[in-house]
PDB file of C-alpha atoms in Angstrom:
ATOM      1  CA  UNK E   1       7.447  15.996  -7.742  1.00 70.00           C
ATOM      2  CA  UNK E   2      10.419  14.078  -6.342  1.00 74.00           C
ATOM      3  CA  UNK E   3      12.724  17.056  -6.815  1.00 78.00           C
ATOM      4  CA  UNK E   4      10.166  19.485  -5.368  1.00 82.00           C
ATOM      5  CA  UNK E   5       9.689  17.266  -2.308  1.00 80.00           C
ATOM      6  CA  UNK E   6      13.449  16.996  -1.785  1.00 80.00           C
ATOM      7  CA  UNK E   7      13.814  20.773  -2.000  1.00 84.00           C
ATOM      8  CA  UNK E   8      11.059  21.347   0.555  1.00 86.00           C
ATOM      9  CA  UNK E   9      11.927  18.478   2.913  1.00 83.00           C
ATOM     10  CA  UNK E  10      15.683  18.827   2.750  1.00 83.00           C
ATOM     11  CA  UNK E  11      17.939  16.041   3.940  1.00 87.00           C
ATOM     12  CA  UNK E  12      15.648  15.018   6.837  1.00 91.00           C
ATOM     13  CA  UNK E  13      13.637  12.721   4.579  1.00 91.00           C
ATOM     14  CA  UNK E  14      14.465   9.758   2.433  1.00 89.00           C
ATOM     15  CA  UNK E  15      12.367   8.190  -0.313  1.00 86.00           C
ATOM     16  CA  UNK E  16      11.893   4.921  -2.143  1.00 85.00           C
ATOM     17  CA  UNK E  17      12.390   4.441  -4.983  1.00 80.00           C
ATOM     18  CA  UNK E  18      13.550   8.041  -4.856  1.00 74.00           C
ATOM     19  CA  UNK E  19      14.741   8.287  -8.429  1.00 65.00           C
ATOM     20  CA  UNK E  20      14.164  11.348 -10.544  1.00 54.00           C
ATOM     21  CA  UNK E  21      12.890   9.178 -13.379  1.00 52.00           C
ATOM     22  CA  UNK E  22      10.178   7.251 -11.588  1.00 50.00           C
ATOM     23  CA  UNK E  23       8.151   6.441 -14.688  1.00 52.00           C
ATOM     24  CA  UNK E  24       8.277   2.730 -13.828  1.00 55.00           C
ATOM     25  CA  UNK E  25       6.452   3.580 -10.595  1.00 57.00           C
ATOM     26  CA  UNK E  26       3.755   5.786 -12.093  1.00 59.00           C
ATOM     27  CA  UNK E  27       5.024   8.543  -9.782  1.00 67.00           C
ATOM     28  CA  UNK E  28       4.403   6.548  -6.619  1.00 77.00           C
ATOM     29  CA  UNK E  29       6.927   7.118  -3.812  1.00 83.00           C
ATOM     30  CA  UNK E  30       7.229   6.330  -0.106  1.00 89.00           C
ATOM     31  CA  UNK E  31       8.894   9.004   2.034  1.00 89.00           C
ATOM     32  CA  UNK E  32       9.919   8.898   5.701  1.00 94.00           C
ATOM     33  CA  UNK E  33      11.542  11.177   8.237  1.00 94.00           C
ATOM     34  CA  UNK E  34      15.087   9.855   8.761  1.00 94.00           C
ATOM     35  CA  UNK E  35      15.216  11.289  12.291  1.00 95.00           C
ATOM     36  CA  UNK E  36      12.350   8.943  13.272  1.00 97.00           C
ATOM     37  CA  UNK E  37      12.518   5.982  10.891  1.00 97.00           C
ATOM     38  CA  UNK E  38      15.227   3.869   9.344  1.00 94.00           C
ATOM     39  CA  UNK E  39      14.889   1.736   6.233  1.00 93.00           C
ATOM     40  CA  UNK E  40      15.508  -1.882   7.235  1.00 90.00           C
ATOM     41  CA  UNK E  41      18.297  -3.049   4.900  1.00 76.00           C
ATOM     42  CA  UNK E  42      17.198  -5.366   2.134  1.00 69.00           C
ATOM     43  CA  UNK E  43      13.477  -4.757   2.549  1.00 75.00           C
ATOM     44  CA  UNK E  44      12.715  -2.223  -0.166  1.00 67.00           C
ATOM     45  CA  UNK E  45      11.115  -3.862  -3.182  1.00 65.00           C
ATOM     46  CA  UNK E  46       8.420  -3.396  -5.754  1.00 65.00           C
ATOM     47  CA  UNK E  47       5.300  -5.402  -6.450  1.00 64.00           C
ATOM     48  CA  UNK E  48       3.331  -5.464  -9.686  1.00 59.00           C
ATOM     49  CA  UNK E  49       0.334  -3.223  -9.941  1.00 62.00           C
ATOM     50  CA  UNK E  50      -2.296  -3.862 -12.589  1.00 59.00           C
ATOM     51  CA  UNK E  51      -1.979  -1.780 -15.684  1.00 62.00           C
ATOM     52  CA  UNK E  52      -3.352   1.724 -15.860  1.00 62.00           C
ATOM     53  CA  UNK E  53      -6.250   2.862 -18.015  1.00 63.00           C
ATOM     54  CA  UNK E  54      -5.316   5.267 -20.754  1.00 57.00           C
ATOM     55  CA  UNK E  55      -6.573   8.790 -20.614  1.00 53.00           C
ATOM     56  CA  UNK E  56      -9.845   9.267 -22.461  1.00 49.00           C
ATOM     57  CA  UNK E  57      -7.907  10.435 -25.503  1.00 50.00           C
ATOM     58  CA  UNK E  58      -7.264   7.152 -27.305  1.00 53.00           C
ATOM     59  CA  UNK E  59      -3.831   6.431 -25.791  1.00 56.00           C
ATOM     60  CA  UNK E  60      -3.088   2.707 -25.492  1.00 58.00           C
ATOM     61  CA  UNK E  61      -3.518   0.809 -22.217  1.00 58.00           C
ATOM     62  CA  UNK E  62      -0.365   1.184 -20.140  1.00 60.00           C
ATOM     63  CA  UNK E  63       1.567  -1.875 -19.030  1.00 62.00           C
ATOM     64  CA  UNK E  64       1.633  -3.085 -15.448  1.00 68.00           C
ATOM     65  CA  UNK E  65       3.477  -0.673 -13.193  1.00 70.00           C
ATOM     66  CA  UNK E  66       5.718  -1.291 -10.202  1.00 75.00           C
ATOM     67  CA  UNK E  67       4.508  -0.243  -6.757  1.00 79.00           C
ATOM     68  CA  UNK E  68       6.910   0.464  -3.875  1.00 83.00           C
ATOM     69  CA  UNK E  69       7.066  -1.316  -0.521  1.00 87.00           C
ATOM     70  CA  UNK E  70       9.486  -0.820   2.381  1.00 92.00           C
ATOM     71  CA  UNK E  71       9.998  -2.008   5.927  1.00 94.00           C
ATOM     72  CA  UNK E  72      10.797   0.834   8.300  1.00 96.00           C
ATOM     73  CA  UNK E  73      12.005   0.678  11.904  1.00 97.00           C
ATOM     74  CA  UNK E  74      11.234   3.373  14.443  1.00 97.00           C
ATOM     75  CA  UNK E  75      14.512   4.699  15.849  1.00 98.00           C
ATOM     76  CA  UNK E  76      13.063   5.322  19.318  1.00 97.00           C
ATOM     77  CA  UNK E  77      10.920   2.222  19.912  1.00 97.00           C
ATOM     78  CA  UNK E  78      12.424  -0.326  17.519  1.00 97.00           C
ATOM     79  CA  UNK E  79       8.920  -1.061  16.153  1.00 97.00           C
ATOM     80  CA  UNK E  80       8.980  -2.230  12.550  1.00 96.00           C
ATOM     81  CA  UNK E  81       6.255  -1.548   9.989  1.00 95.00           C
ATOM     82  CA  UNK E  82       5.688  -2.366   6.346  1.00 93.00           C
ATOM     83  CA  UNK E  83       4.511   0.485   4.112  1.00 93.00           C
ATOM     84  CA  UNK E  84       3.037  -0.166   0.676  1.00 89.00           C
ATOM     85  CA  UNK E  85       1.854   2.601  -1.604  1.00 86.00           C
ATOM     86  CA  UNK E  86      -0.353   2.379  -4.638  1.00 81.00           C
ATOM     87  CA  UNK E  87      -2.316   4.349  -7.185  1.00 76.00           C
ATOM     88  CA  UNK E  88      -5.314   2.542  -8.616  1.00 75.00           C
ATOM     89  CA  UNK E  89      -6.529   3.222 -12.157  1.00 72.00           C
ATOM     90  CA  UNK E  90      -8.749   6.267 -12.501  1.00 72.00           C
ATOM     91  CA  UNK E  91     -12.279   6.123 -13.850  1.00 70.00           C
ATOM     92  CA  UNK E  92     -12.012   5.908 -17.619  1.00 67.00           C
ATOM     93  CA  UNK E  93     -14.355   5.276 -20.501  1.00 65.00           C
ATOM     94  CA  UNK E  94     -11.376   3.830 -22.422  1.00 65.00           C
ATOM     95  CA  UNK E  95     -11.211   0.594 -20.389  1.00 69.00           C
ATOM     96  CA  UNK E  96     -12.863  -1.305 -17.558  1.00 71.00           C
ATOM     97  CA  UNK E  97     -11.220   0.701 -14.784  1.00 74.00           C
ATOM     98  CA  UNK E  98     -13.317  -0.906 -12.021  1.00 76.00           C
ATOM     99  CA  UNK E  99     -12.035  -4.327 -13.083  1.00 76.00           C
ATOM    100  CA  UNK E 100      -8.451  -3.020 -12.879  1.00 77.00           C
ATOM    101  CA  UNK E 101      -9.130  -1.529  -9.430  1.00 77.00           C
ATOM    102  CA  UNK E 102     -10.548  -4.891  -8.311  1.00 78.00           C
ATOM    103  CA  UNK E 103      -7.382  -6.608  -9.596  1.00 80.00           C
ATOM    104  CA  UNK E 104      -5.326  -4.068  -7.657  1.00 80.00           C
ATOM    105  CA  UNK E 105      -7.071  -5.008  -4.400  1.00 81.00           C
ATOM    106  CA  UNK E 106      -6.431  -8.694  -5.159  1.00 81.00           C
ATOM    107  CA  UNK E 107      -2.703  -8.044  -5.734  1.00 81.00           C
ATOM    108  CA  UNK E 108      -2.445  -5.922  -2.576  1.00 83.00           C
ATOM    109  CA  UNK E 109      -4.284  -8.511  -0.503  1.00 83.00           C
ATOM    110  CA  UNK E 110      -1.914 -11.240  -1.690  1.00 84.00           C
ATOM    111  CA  UNK E 111       1.121  -9.059  -0.999  1.00 85.00           C
ATOM    112  CA  UNK E 112      -0.081  -8.181   2.495  1.00 85.00           C
ATOM    113  CA  UNK E 113      -0.802 -11.857   3.238  1.00 86.00           C
ATOM    114  CA  UNK E 114       2.757 -12.761   2.175  1.00 88.00           C
ATOM    115  CA  UNK E 115       4.293 -10.038   4.325  1.00 89.00           C
ATOM    116  CA  UNK E 116       2.173 -11.034   7.337  1.00 87.00           C
ATOM    117  CA  UNK E 117       3.097 -14.703   6.888  1.00 90.00           C
ATOM    118  CA  UNK E 118       6.809 -13.793   6.879  1.00 91.00           C
ATOM    119  CA  UNK E 119       6.532 -11.274   9.738  1.00 90.00           C
ATOM    120  CA  UNK E 120       3.278 -11.858  11.675  1.00 90.00           C
ATOM    121  CA  UNK E 121       4.015  -9.212  14.324  1.00 93.00           C
ATOM    122  CA  UNK E 122       4.854  -6.438  11.859  1.00 94.00           C
ATOM    123  CA  UNK E 123       1.840  -4.319  10.866  1.00 91.00           C
ATOM    124  CA  UNK E 124       1.336  -3.435   7.221  1.00 89.00           C
ATOM    125  CA  UNK E 125       0.198   0.027   6.163  1.00 89.00           C
ATOM    126  CA  UNK E 126      -1.330   0.442   2.722  1.00 84.00           C
ATOM    127  CA  UNK E 127      -1.623   4.009   1.472  1.00 82.00           C
ATOM    128  CA  UNK E 128      -2.670   5.447  -1.821  1.00 79.00           C
ATOM    129  CA  UNK E 129      -5.121   6.908  -4.243  1.00 77.00           C
ATOM    130  CA  UNK E 130      -7.639   4.116  -4.711  1.00 76.00           C
ATOM    131  CA  UNK E 131      -9.874   6.155  -7.064  1.00 72.00           C
ATOM    132  CA  UNK E 132     -12.845   4.597  -5.334  1.00 72.00           C
ATOM    133  CA  UNK E 133     -14.804   5.088  -2.131  1.00 67.00           C
ATOM    134  CA  UNK E 134     -17.518   2.500  -1.493  1.00 69.00           C
ATOM    135  CA  UNK E 135     -16.377  -0.309  -3.812  1.00 72.00           C
ATOM    136  CA  UNK E 136     -12.796  -0.119  -2.546  1.00 72.00           C
ATOM    137  CA  UNK E 137     -13.840   0.013   1.102  1.00 72.00           C
ATOM    138  CA  UNK E 138     -16.095  -3.030   0.673  1.00 74.00           C
ATOM    139  CA  UNK E 139     -13.445  -5.135  -1.127  1.00 73.00           C
ATOM    140  CA  UNK E 140     -10.719  -4.090   1.318  1.00 72.00           C
ATOM    141  CA  UNK E 141     -12.964  -4.916   4.273  1.00 72.00           C
ATOM    142  CA  UNK E 142     -13.854  -8.330   2.877  1.00 72.00           C
ATOM    143  CA  UNK E 143     -10.164  -9.027   2.231  1.00 69.00           C
ATOM    144  CA  UNK E 144      -9.252  -8.235   5.843  1.00 67.00           C
ATOM    145  CA  UNK E 145      -7.387  -4.990   5.173  1.00 64.00           C
ATOM    146  CA  UNK E 146      -9.525  -3.296   7.810  1.00 59.00           C
ATOM    147  CA  UNK E 147      -9.445  -4.770  11.271  1.00 57.00           C
ATOM    148  CA  UNK E 148     -11.878  -5.329  12.716  1.00 51.00           C
ATOM    149  CA  UNK E 149     -13.942  -5.558   9.562  1.00 54.00           C
ATOM    150  CA  UNK E 150     -17.205  -3.613   9.806  1.00 57.00           C
ATOM    151  CA  UNK E 151     -20.412  -5.611  10.186  1.00 56.00           C
ATOM    152  CA  UNK E 152     -21.859  -3.952   7.106  1.00 60.00           C
ATOM    153  CA  UNK E 153     -20.137  -2.487   4.109  1.00 63.00           C
ATOM    154  CA  UNK E 154     -20.724   1.245   4.244  1.00 61.00           C
ATOM    155  CA  UNK E 155     -17.863   3.496   3.262  1.00 62.00           C
ATOM    156  CA  UNK E 156     -17.250   6.210   5.878  1.00 64.00           C
ATOM    157  CA  UNK E 157     -17.238   8.941   3.233  1.00 64.00           C
ATOM    158  CA  UNK E 158     -16.493   9.731  -0.361  1.00 67.00           C
ATOM    159  CA  UNK E 159     -12.721  10.011  -0.150  1.00 67.00           C
ATOM    160  CA  UNK E 160     -10.602   8.116  -2.648  1.00 71.00           C
ATOM    161  CA  UNK E 161      -7.275   8.451  -0.826  1.00 71.00           C
ATOM    162  CA  UNK E 162      -6.849   5.858   1.899  1.00 71.00           C
ATOM    163  CA  UNK E 163      -4.529   4.780   4.712  1.00 73.00           C
ATOM    164  CA  UNK E 164      -5.328   1.289   5.975  1.00 75.00           C
ATOM    165  CA  UNK E 165      -3.453  -1.083   8.228  1.00 74.00           C
ATOM    166  CA  UNK E 166      -3.383  -4.568   9.587  1.00 78.00           C
ATOM    167  CA  UNK E 167      -3.284  -4.979  13.383  1.00 75.00           C
TER     168      UNK E 167
END
């Protein structure tokens, strides 16, 4: 997918981690338009994501996987943002995938809290395939990933792909 994206997007976009062999990242990439955003030097890193459930074919449980994070700066306004991307474990009968998704939210919440403590004025965007609608929305709301948090926990739909941000 990295090569296909690069062919379609051309040189206008950059990616992190951007490697052809992104097996350590479970395919997860962050891409940005270089004519609008610049990677802030020294800010690209990975954070541990809970392991992935095996497919329902008897494969062993995969090890923890790295997830990408970058700080980008808008070339026109100077505004900086953090972008984290993730892919939560899919529903599987081979392991307790909901438990792994819950762990993922815990890791992301801790990471976002660290980034906000270091840079309180820089918003954090979390994007990804959460493989969950209601349960993810409720945990993310309770953890403060949605601001303002809704009074009741009712997911706005059945989507499993999310973009959330801090203020």
